[in-house]
CSV table of C-alpha atoms and ligand atoms in Angstrom, one decimal:
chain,number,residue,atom,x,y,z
A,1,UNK,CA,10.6,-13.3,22.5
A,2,UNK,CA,9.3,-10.2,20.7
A,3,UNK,CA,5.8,-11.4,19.7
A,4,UNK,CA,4.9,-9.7,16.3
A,5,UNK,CA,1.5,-10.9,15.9
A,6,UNK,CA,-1.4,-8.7,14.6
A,7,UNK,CA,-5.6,-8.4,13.3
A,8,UNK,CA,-6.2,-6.5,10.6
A,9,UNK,CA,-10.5,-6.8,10.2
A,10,UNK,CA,-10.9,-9.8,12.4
A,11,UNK,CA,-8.2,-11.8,10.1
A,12,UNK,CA,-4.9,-13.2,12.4
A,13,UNK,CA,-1.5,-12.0,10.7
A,14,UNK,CA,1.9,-13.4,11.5
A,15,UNK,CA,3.5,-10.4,11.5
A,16,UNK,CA,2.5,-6.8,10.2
A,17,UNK,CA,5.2,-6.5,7.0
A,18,UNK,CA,3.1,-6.8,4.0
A,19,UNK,CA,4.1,-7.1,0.3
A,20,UNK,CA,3.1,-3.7,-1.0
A,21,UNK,CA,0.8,-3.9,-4.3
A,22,UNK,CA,2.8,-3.6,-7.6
A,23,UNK,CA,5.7,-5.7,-6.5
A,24,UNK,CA,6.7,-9.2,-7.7
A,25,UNK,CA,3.2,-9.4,-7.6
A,26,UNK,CA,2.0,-9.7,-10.7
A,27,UNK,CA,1.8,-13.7,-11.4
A,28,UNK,CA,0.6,-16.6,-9.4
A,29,UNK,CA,4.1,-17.9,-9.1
A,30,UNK,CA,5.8,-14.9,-7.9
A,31,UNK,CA,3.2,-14.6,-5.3
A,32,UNK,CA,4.0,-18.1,-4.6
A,33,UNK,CA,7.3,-17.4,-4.3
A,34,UNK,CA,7.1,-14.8,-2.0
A,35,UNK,CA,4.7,-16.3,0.5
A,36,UNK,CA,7.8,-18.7,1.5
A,37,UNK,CA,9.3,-15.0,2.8
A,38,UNK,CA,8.3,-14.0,6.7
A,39,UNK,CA,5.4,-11.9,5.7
A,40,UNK,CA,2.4,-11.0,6.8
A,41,UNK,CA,0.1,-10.9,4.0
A,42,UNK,CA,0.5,-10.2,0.1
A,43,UNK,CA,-1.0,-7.6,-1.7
A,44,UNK,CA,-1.4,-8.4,-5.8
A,45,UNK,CA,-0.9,-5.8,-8.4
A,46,UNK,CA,-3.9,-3.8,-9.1
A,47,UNK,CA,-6.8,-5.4,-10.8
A,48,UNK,CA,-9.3,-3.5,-13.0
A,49,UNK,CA,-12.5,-5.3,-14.3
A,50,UNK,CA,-11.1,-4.8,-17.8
A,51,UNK,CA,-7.6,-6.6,-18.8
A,52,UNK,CA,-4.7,-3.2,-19.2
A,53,UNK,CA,-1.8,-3.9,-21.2
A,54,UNK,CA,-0.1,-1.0,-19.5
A,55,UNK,CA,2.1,1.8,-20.8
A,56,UNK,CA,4.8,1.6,-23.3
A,57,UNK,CA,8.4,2.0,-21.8
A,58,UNK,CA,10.2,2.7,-20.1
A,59,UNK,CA,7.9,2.3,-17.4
A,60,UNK,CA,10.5,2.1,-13.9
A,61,UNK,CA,13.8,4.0,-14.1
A,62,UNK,CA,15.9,4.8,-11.1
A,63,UNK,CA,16.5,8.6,-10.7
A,64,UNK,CA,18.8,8.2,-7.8
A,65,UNK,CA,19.9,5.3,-5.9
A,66,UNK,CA,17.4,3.7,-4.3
A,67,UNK,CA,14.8,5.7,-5.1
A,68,UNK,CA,12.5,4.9,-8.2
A,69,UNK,CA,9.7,6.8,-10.7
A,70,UNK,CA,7.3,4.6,-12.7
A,71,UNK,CA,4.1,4.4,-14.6
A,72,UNK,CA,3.4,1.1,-15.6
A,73,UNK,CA,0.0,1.7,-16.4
A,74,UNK,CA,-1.9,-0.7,-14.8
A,75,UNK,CA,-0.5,-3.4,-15.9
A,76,UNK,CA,-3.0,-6.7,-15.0
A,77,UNK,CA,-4.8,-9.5,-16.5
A,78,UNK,CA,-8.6,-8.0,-15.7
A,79,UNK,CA,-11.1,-9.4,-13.1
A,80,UNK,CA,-12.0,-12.5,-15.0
A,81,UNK,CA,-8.4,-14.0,-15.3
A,82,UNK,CA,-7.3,-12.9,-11.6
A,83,UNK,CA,-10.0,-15.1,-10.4
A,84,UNK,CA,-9.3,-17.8,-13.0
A,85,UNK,CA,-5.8,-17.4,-12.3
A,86,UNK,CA,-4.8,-17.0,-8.8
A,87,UNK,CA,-6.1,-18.7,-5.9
A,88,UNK,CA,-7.5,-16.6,-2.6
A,89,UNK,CA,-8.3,-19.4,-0.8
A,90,UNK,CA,-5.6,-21.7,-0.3
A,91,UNK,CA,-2.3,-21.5,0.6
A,92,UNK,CA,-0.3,-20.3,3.7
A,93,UNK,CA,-0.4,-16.6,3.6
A,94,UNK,CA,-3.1,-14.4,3.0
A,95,UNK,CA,-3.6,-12.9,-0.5
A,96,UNK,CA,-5.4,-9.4,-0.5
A,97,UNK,CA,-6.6,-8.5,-4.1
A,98,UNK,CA,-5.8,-4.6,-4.9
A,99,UNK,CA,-8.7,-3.1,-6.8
A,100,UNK,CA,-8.6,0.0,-9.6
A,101,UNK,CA,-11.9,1.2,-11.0
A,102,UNK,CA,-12.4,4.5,-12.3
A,103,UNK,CA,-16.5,4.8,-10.8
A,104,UNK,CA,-18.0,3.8,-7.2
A,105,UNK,CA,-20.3,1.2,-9.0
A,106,UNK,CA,-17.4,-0.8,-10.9
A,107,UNK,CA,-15.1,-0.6,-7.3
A,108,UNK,CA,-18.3,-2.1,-6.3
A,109,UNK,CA,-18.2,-5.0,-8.9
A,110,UNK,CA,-14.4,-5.6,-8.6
A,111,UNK,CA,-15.1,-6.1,-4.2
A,112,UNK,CA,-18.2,-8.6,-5.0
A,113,UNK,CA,-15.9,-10.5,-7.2
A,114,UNK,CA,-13.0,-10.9,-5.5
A,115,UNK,CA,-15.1,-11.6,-2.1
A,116,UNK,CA,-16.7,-14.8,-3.7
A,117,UNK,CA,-13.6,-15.7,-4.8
A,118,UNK,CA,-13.0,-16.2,-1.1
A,119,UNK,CA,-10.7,-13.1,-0.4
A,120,UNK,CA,-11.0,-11.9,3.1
A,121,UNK,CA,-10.1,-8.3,2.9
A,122,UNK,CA,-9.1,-6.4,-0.7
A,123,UNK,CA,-7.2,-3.1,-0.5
A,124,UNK,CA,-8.7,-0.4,-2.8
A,125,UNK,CA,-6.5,1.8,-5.1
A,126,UNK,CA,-8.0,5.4,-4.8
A,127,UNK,CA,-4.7,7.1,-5.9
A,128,UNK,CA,-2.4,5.4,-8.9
A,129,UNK,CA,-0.8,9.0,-9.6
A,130,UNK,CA,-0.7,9.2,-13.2
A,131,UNK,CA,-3.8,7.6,-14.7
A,132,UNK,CA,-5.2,8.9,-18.3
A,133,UNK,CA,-8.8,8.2,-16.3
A,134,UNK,CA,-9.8,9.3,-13.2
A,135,UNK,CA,-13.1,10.2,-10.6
A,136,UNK,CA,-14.5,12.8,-12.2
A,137,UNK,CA,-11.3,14.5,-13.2
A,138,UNK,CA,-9.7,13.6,-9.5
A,139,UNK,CA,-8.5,10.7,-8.3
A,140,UNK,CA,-10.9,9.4,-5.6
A,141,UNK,CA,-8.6,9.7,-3.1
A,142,UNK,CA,-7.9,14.0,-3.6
A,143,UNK,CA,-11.8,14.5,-2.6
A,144,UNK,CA,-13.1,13.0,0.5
A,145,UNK,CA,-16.9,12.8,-0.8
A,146,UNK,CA,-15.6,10.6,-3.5
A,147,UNK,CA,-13.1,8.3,-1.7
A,148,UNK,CA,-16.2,8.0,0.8
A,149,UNK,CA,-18.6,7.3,-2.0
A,150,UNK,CA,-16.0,4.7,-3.3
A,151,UNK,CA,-15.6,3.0,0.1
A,152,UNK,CA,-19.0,2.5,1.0
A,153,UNK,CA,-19.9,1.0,-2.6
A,154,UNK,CA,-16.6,-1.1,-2.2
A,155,UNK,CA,-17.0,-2.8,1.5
A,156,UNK,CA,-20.6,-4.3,1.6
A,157,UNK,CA,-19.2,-7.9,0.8
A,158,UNK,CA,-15.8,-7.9,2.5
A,159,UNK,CA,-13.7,-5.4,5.0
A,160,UNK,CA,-11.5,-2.6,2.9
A,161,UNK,CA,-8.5,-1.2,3.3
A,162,UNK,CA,-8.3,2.1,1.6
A,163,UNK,CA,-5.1,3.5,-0.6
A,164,UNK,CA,-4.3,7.0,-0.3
A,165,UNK,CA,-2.7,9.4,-2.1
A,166,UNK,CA,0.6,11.9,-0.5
A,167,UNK,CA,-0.5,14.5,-3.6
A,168,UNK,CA,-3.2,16.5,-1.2
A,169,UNK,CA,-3.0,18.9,1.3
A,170,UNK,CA,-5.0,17.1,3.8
A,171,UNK,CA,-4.2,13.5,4.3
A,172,UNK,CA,-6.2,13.3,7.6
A,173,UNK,CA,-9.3,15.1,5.8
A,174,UNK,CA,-9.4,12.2,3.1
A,175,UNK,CA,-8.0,9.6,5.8
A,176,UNK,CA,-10.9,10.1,8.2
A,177,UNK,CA,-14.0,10.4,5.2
A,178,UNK,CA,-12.7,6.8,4.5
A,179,UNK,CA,-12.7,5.9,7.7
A,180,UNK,CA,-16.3,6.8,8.6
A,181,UNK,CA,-17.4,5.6,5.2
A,182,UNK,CA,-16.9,2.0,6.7
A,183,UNK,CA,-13.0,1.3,5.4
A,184,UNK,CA,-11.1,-1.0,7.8
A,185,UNK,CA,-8.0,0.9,7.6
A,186,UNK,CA,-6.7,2.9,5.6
A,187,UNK,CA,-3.1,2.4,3.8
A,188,UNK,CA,-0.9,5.4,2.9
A,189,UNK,CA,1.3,6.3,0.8
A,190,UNK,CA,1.4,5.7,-2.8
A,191,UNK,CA,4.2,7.3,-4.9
A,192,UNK,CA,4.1,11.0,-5.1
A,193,UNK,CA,3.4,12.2,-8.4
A,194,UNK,CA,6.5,13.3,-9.8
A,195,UNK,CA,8.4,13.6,-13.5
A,196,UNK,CA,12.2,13.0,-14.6
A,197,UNK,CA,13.5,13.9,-17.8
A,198,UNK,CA,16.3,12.5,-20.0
A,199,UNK,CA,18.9,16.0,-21.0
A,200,UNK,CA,20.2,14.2,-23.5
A,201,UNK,CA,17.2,13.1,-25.1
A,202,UNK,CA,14.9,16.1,-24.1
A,203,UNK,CA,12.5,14.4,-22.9
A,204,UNK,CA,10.8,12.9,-20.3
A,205,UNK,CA,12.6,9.6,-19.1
A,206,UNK,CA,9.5,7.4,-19.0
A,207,UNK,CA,7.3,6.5,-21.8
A,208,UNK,CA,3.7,7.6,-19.9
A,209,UNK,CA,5.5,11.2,-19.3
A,210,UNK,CA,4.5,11.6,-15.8
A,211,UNK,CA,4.9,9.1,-13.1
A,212,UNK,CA,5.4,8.4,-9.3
A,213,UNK,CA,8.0,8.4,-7.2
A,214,UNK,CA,8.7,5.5,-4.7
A,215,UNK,CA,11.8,4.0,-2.8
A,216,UNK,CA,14.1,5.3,0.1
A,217,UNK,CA,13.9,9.4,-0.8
A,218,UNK,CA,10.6,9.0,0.3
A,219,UNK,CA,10.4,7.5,3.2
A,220,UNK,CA,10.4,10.8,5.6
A,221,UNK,CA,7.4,12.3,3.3
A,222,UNK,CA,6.0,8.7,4.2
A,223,UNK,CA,6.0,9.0,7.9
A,224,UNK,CA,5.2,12.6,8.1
A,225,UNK,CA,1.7,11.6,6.2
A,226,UNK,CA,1.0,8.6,8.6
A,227,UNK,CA,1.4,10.8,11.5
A,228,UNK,CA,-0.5,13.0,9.8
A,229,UNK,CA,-3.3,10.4,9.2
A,230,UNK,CA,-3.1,8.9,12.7
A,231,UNK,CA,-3.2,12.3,14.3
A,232,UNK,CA,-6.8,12.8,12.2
A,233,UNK,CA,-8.2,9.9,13.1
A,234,UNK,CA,-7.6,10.1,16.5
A,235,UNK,CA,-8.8,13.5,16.3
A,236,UNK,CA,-12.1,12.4,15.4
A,237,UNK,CA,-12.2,9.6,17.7
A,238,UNK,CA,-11.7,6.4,15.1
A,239,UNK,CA,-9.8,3.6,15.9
A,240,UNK,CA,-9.0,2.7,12.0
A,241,UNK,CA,-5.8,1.2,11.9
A,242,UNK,CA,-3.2,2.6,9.6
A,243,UNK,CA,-1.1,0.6,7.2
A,244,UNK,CA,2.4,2.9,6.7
A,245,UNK,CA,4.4,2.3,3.8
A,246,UNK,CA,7.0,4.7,1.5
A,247,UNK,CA,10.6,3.9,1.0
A,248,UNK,CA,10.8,1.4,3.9
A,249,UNK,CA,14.1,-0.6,3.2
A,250,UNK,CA,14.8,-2.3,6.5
A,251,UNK,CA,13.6,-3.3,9.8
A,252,UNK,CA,14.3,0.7,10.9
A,253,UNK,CA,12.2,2.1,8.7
A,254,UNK,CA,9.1,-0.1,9.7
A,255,UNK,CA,10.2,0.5,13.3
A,256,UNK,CA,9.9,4.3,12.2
A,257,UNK,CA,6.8,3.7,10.8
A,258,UNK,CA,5.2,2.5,14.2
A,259,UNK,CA,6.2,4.7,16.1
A,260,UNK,CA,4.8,6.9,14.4
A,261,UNK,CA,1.2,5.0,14.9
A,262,UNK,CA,1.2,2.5,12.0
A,263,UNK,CA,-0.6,-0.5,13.4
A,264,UNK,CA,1.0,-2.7,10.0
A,265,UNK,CA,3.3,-1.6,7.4
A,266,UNK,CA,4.0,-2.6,3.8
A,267,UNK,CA,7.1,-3.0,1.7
A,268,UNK,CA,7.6,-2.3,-2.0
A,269,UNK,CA,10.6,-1.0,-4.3
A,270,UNK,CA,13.3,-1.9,-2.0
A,271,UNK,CA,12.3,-5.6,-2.6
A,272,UNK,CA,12.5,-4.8,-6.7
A,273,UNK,CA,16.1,-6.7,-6.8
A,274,UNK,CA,16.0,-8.3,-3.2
A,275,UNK,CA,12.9,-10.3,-2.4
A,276,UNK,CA,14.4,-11.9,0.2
A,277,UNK,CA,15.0,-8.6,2.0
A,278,UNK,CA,11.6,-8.9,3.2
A,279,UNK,CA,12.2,-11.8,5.4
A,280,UNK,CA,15.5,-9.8,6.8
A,281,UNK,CA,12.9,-6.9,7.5
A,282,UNK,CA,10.5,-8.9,9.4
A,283,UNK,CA,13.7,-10.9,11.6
A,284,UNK,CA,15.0,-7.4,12.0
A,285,UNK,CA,11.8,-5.9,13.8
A,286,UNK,CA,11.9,-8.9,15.7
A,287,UNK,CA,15.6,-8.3,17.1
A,288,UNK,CA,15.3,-4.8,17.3
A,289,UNK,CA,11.6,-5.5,19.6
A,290,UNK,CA,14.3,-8.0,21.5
A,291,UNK,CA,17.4,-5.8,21.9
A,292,UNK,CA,14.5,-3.0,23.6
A,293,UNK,CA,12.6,-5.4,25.3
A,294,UNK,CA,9.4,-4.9,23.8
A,295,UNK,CA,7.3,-7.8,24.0
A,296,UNK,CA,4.2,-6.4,21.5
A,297,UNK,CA,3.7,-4.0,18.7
A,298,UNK,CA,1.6,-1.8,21.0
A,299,UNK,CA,4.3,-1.4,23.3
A,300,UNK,CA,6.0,1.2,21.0
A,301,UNK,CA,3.3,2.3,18.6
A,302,UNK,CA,2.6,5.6,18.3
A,303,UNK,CA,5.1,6.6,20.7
A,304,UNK,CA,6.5,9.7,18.4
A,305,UNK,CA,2.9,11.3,19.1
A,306,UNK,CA,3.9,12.3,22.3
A,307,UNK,CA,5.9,15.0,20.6
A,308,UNK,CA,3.6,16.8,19.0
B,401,RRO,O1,0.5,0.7,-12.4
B,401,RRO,C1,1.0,1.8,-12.0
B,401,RRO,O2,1.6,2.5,-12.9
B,401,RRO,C2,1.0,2.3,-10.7
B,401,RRO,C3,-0.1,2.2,-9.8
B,401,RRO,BR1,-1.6,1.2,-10.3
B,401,RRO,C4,-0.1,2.8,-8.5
B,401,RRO,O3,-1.0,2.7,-7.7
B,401,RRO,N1,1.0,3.5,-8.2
B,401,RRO,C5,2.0,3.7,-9.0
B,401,RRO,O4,3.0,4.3,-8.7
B,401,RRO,N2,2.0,3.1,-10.3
């Protein structure tokens, strides 16, 4: 029997499919909801310190089958209300908090926070693609000075996972400043920035303008900036492990994801219709770790390296 088992940070995961931050994510119930699924761990919709009502619509469209732009904006309730509202110490799977801040010293604030409020690990977003304000005219997570400056203000109360952005030239660059900043892994990717526009209308198809593109046309941009990542780190002798996600729709796809040195992987858009597709994902890895007669993740990780 394939065990699937995994530590992330010290903390003992079932399995390593994760809810990806931003979907059905958003309330204490949904979360709820989804921690009946096979999952590892659940990853909450960012959270800023102050409450975002996000952007006017349309703020998801799908631009081809499968595959998704959106800016919602940031859409959450703020600090104080998260921790009012949703619980990080009880229950059967573990809730990570994602945190948005637009400065070192508020990502700071945000990881205090959410640490007393018992989380064990919170996963930092250095890279929403489209927001109005940013690190010093950059996201964090395009300049590895600031995504290192972020991630050492962010992890003195609890382990971090940092967020990174595919919109660079040099994953590994930013991948392994986070890395020797302190982060406990790093997780990669968030949408690519990307627009769509309406020809009938003449103009662009969601309200914000700009946006980020997620779902299955992205997986093999995905995996190319894991291997990317885990080649860097590696590199520069770090053991961080790597948390792989972008357009993973089945048990495959996180398969792909491993072998291409993901240690843990996290699922998103796919699940926008389907939650329960992320209990079929987990089973599947399973089978397919079965059918090849793997016993452990590590038994296959990383094995597409050998190529290069
Ligand atoms: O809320 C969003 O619009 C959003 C965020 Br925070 C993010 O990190 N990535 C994305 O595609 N959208």
């Amino acid at each position: 029997m394939a065990n699937l088992q995994v530590t992330l940070a010290g903390l003992h995961l079932d399995n390593p499919v994760m809810l990806a931050s931003g979907i059905l994510d958003s309330t204490p119930g949904i979360l709820r909801r989804m921690s009946k699924m096979k999952v590892g761990a659940l990853i909450t919709k960012s959270i800023s310190i102050k409450p975002r009502p996000g952007y006017p619509g349309p703020t998801a469209v799908e631009t081809t089958p499968g595959t998704w732009i959106n800016a919602m904006g940031l859409p959450n309730p703020g600090l104080n209300e998260f921790v009012d509202e949703f619980s990080l110490t009880n229950g059967s799977v573990t809730i990570i908090p994602n945190l948005v801040a637009d400065t070192p010293d508020e990502f700071a604030k945000l990881a205090d926070a959410v640490a007393v409020a018992g989380a064990k690990i919170a996963e930092i977003n250095l890279s929403c693609p489209h927001p109005k304000a940013s690190y010093k005219g950059r996201l964090a997570a395009q300049d590895p000075r600031a995504a290192a400056e972020v991630v050492e203000a962010a992890s003195t109360k609890l382990p971090i996972i940092a967020k990174l952005t595919p919109n660079v030239t040099d994953i590994g660059e930013i991948a392994v400043a986070c890395a020797r900043a302190g982060a406990s892994a790093i997780s990669a990717i968030n949408t690519l920035a990307a627009i769509d526009i309406d020809p009938e209308l003449e103009r662009p198809i969601l309200g914000n303008g700009y946006g980020g593109l997620s779902g299955a046309g992205i997986r093999p941009i995905g995996l190319r900036k894991v291997l990317d990542i885990v080649q860097a780190l590696t590199a520069a002798n770090l053991d961080t492990p790597v948390i792989g996600m972008g357009g993973i729709c089945d048990a495959d796809d996180v398969v792909r994801y491993i072998l291409c040195g993901a240690h843990l992987v996290q699922v998103g858009t796919t699940l926008a219709g389907n939650p329960e597709q992320l209990s079929n994902i987990t089973e599947g890895l399973a089978d397919w770790m079965d059918r090849k007669g793997y016993q452990n993740l590590e038994d296959f990780r990383g094995r597409v390296l050998e190529w290069f």
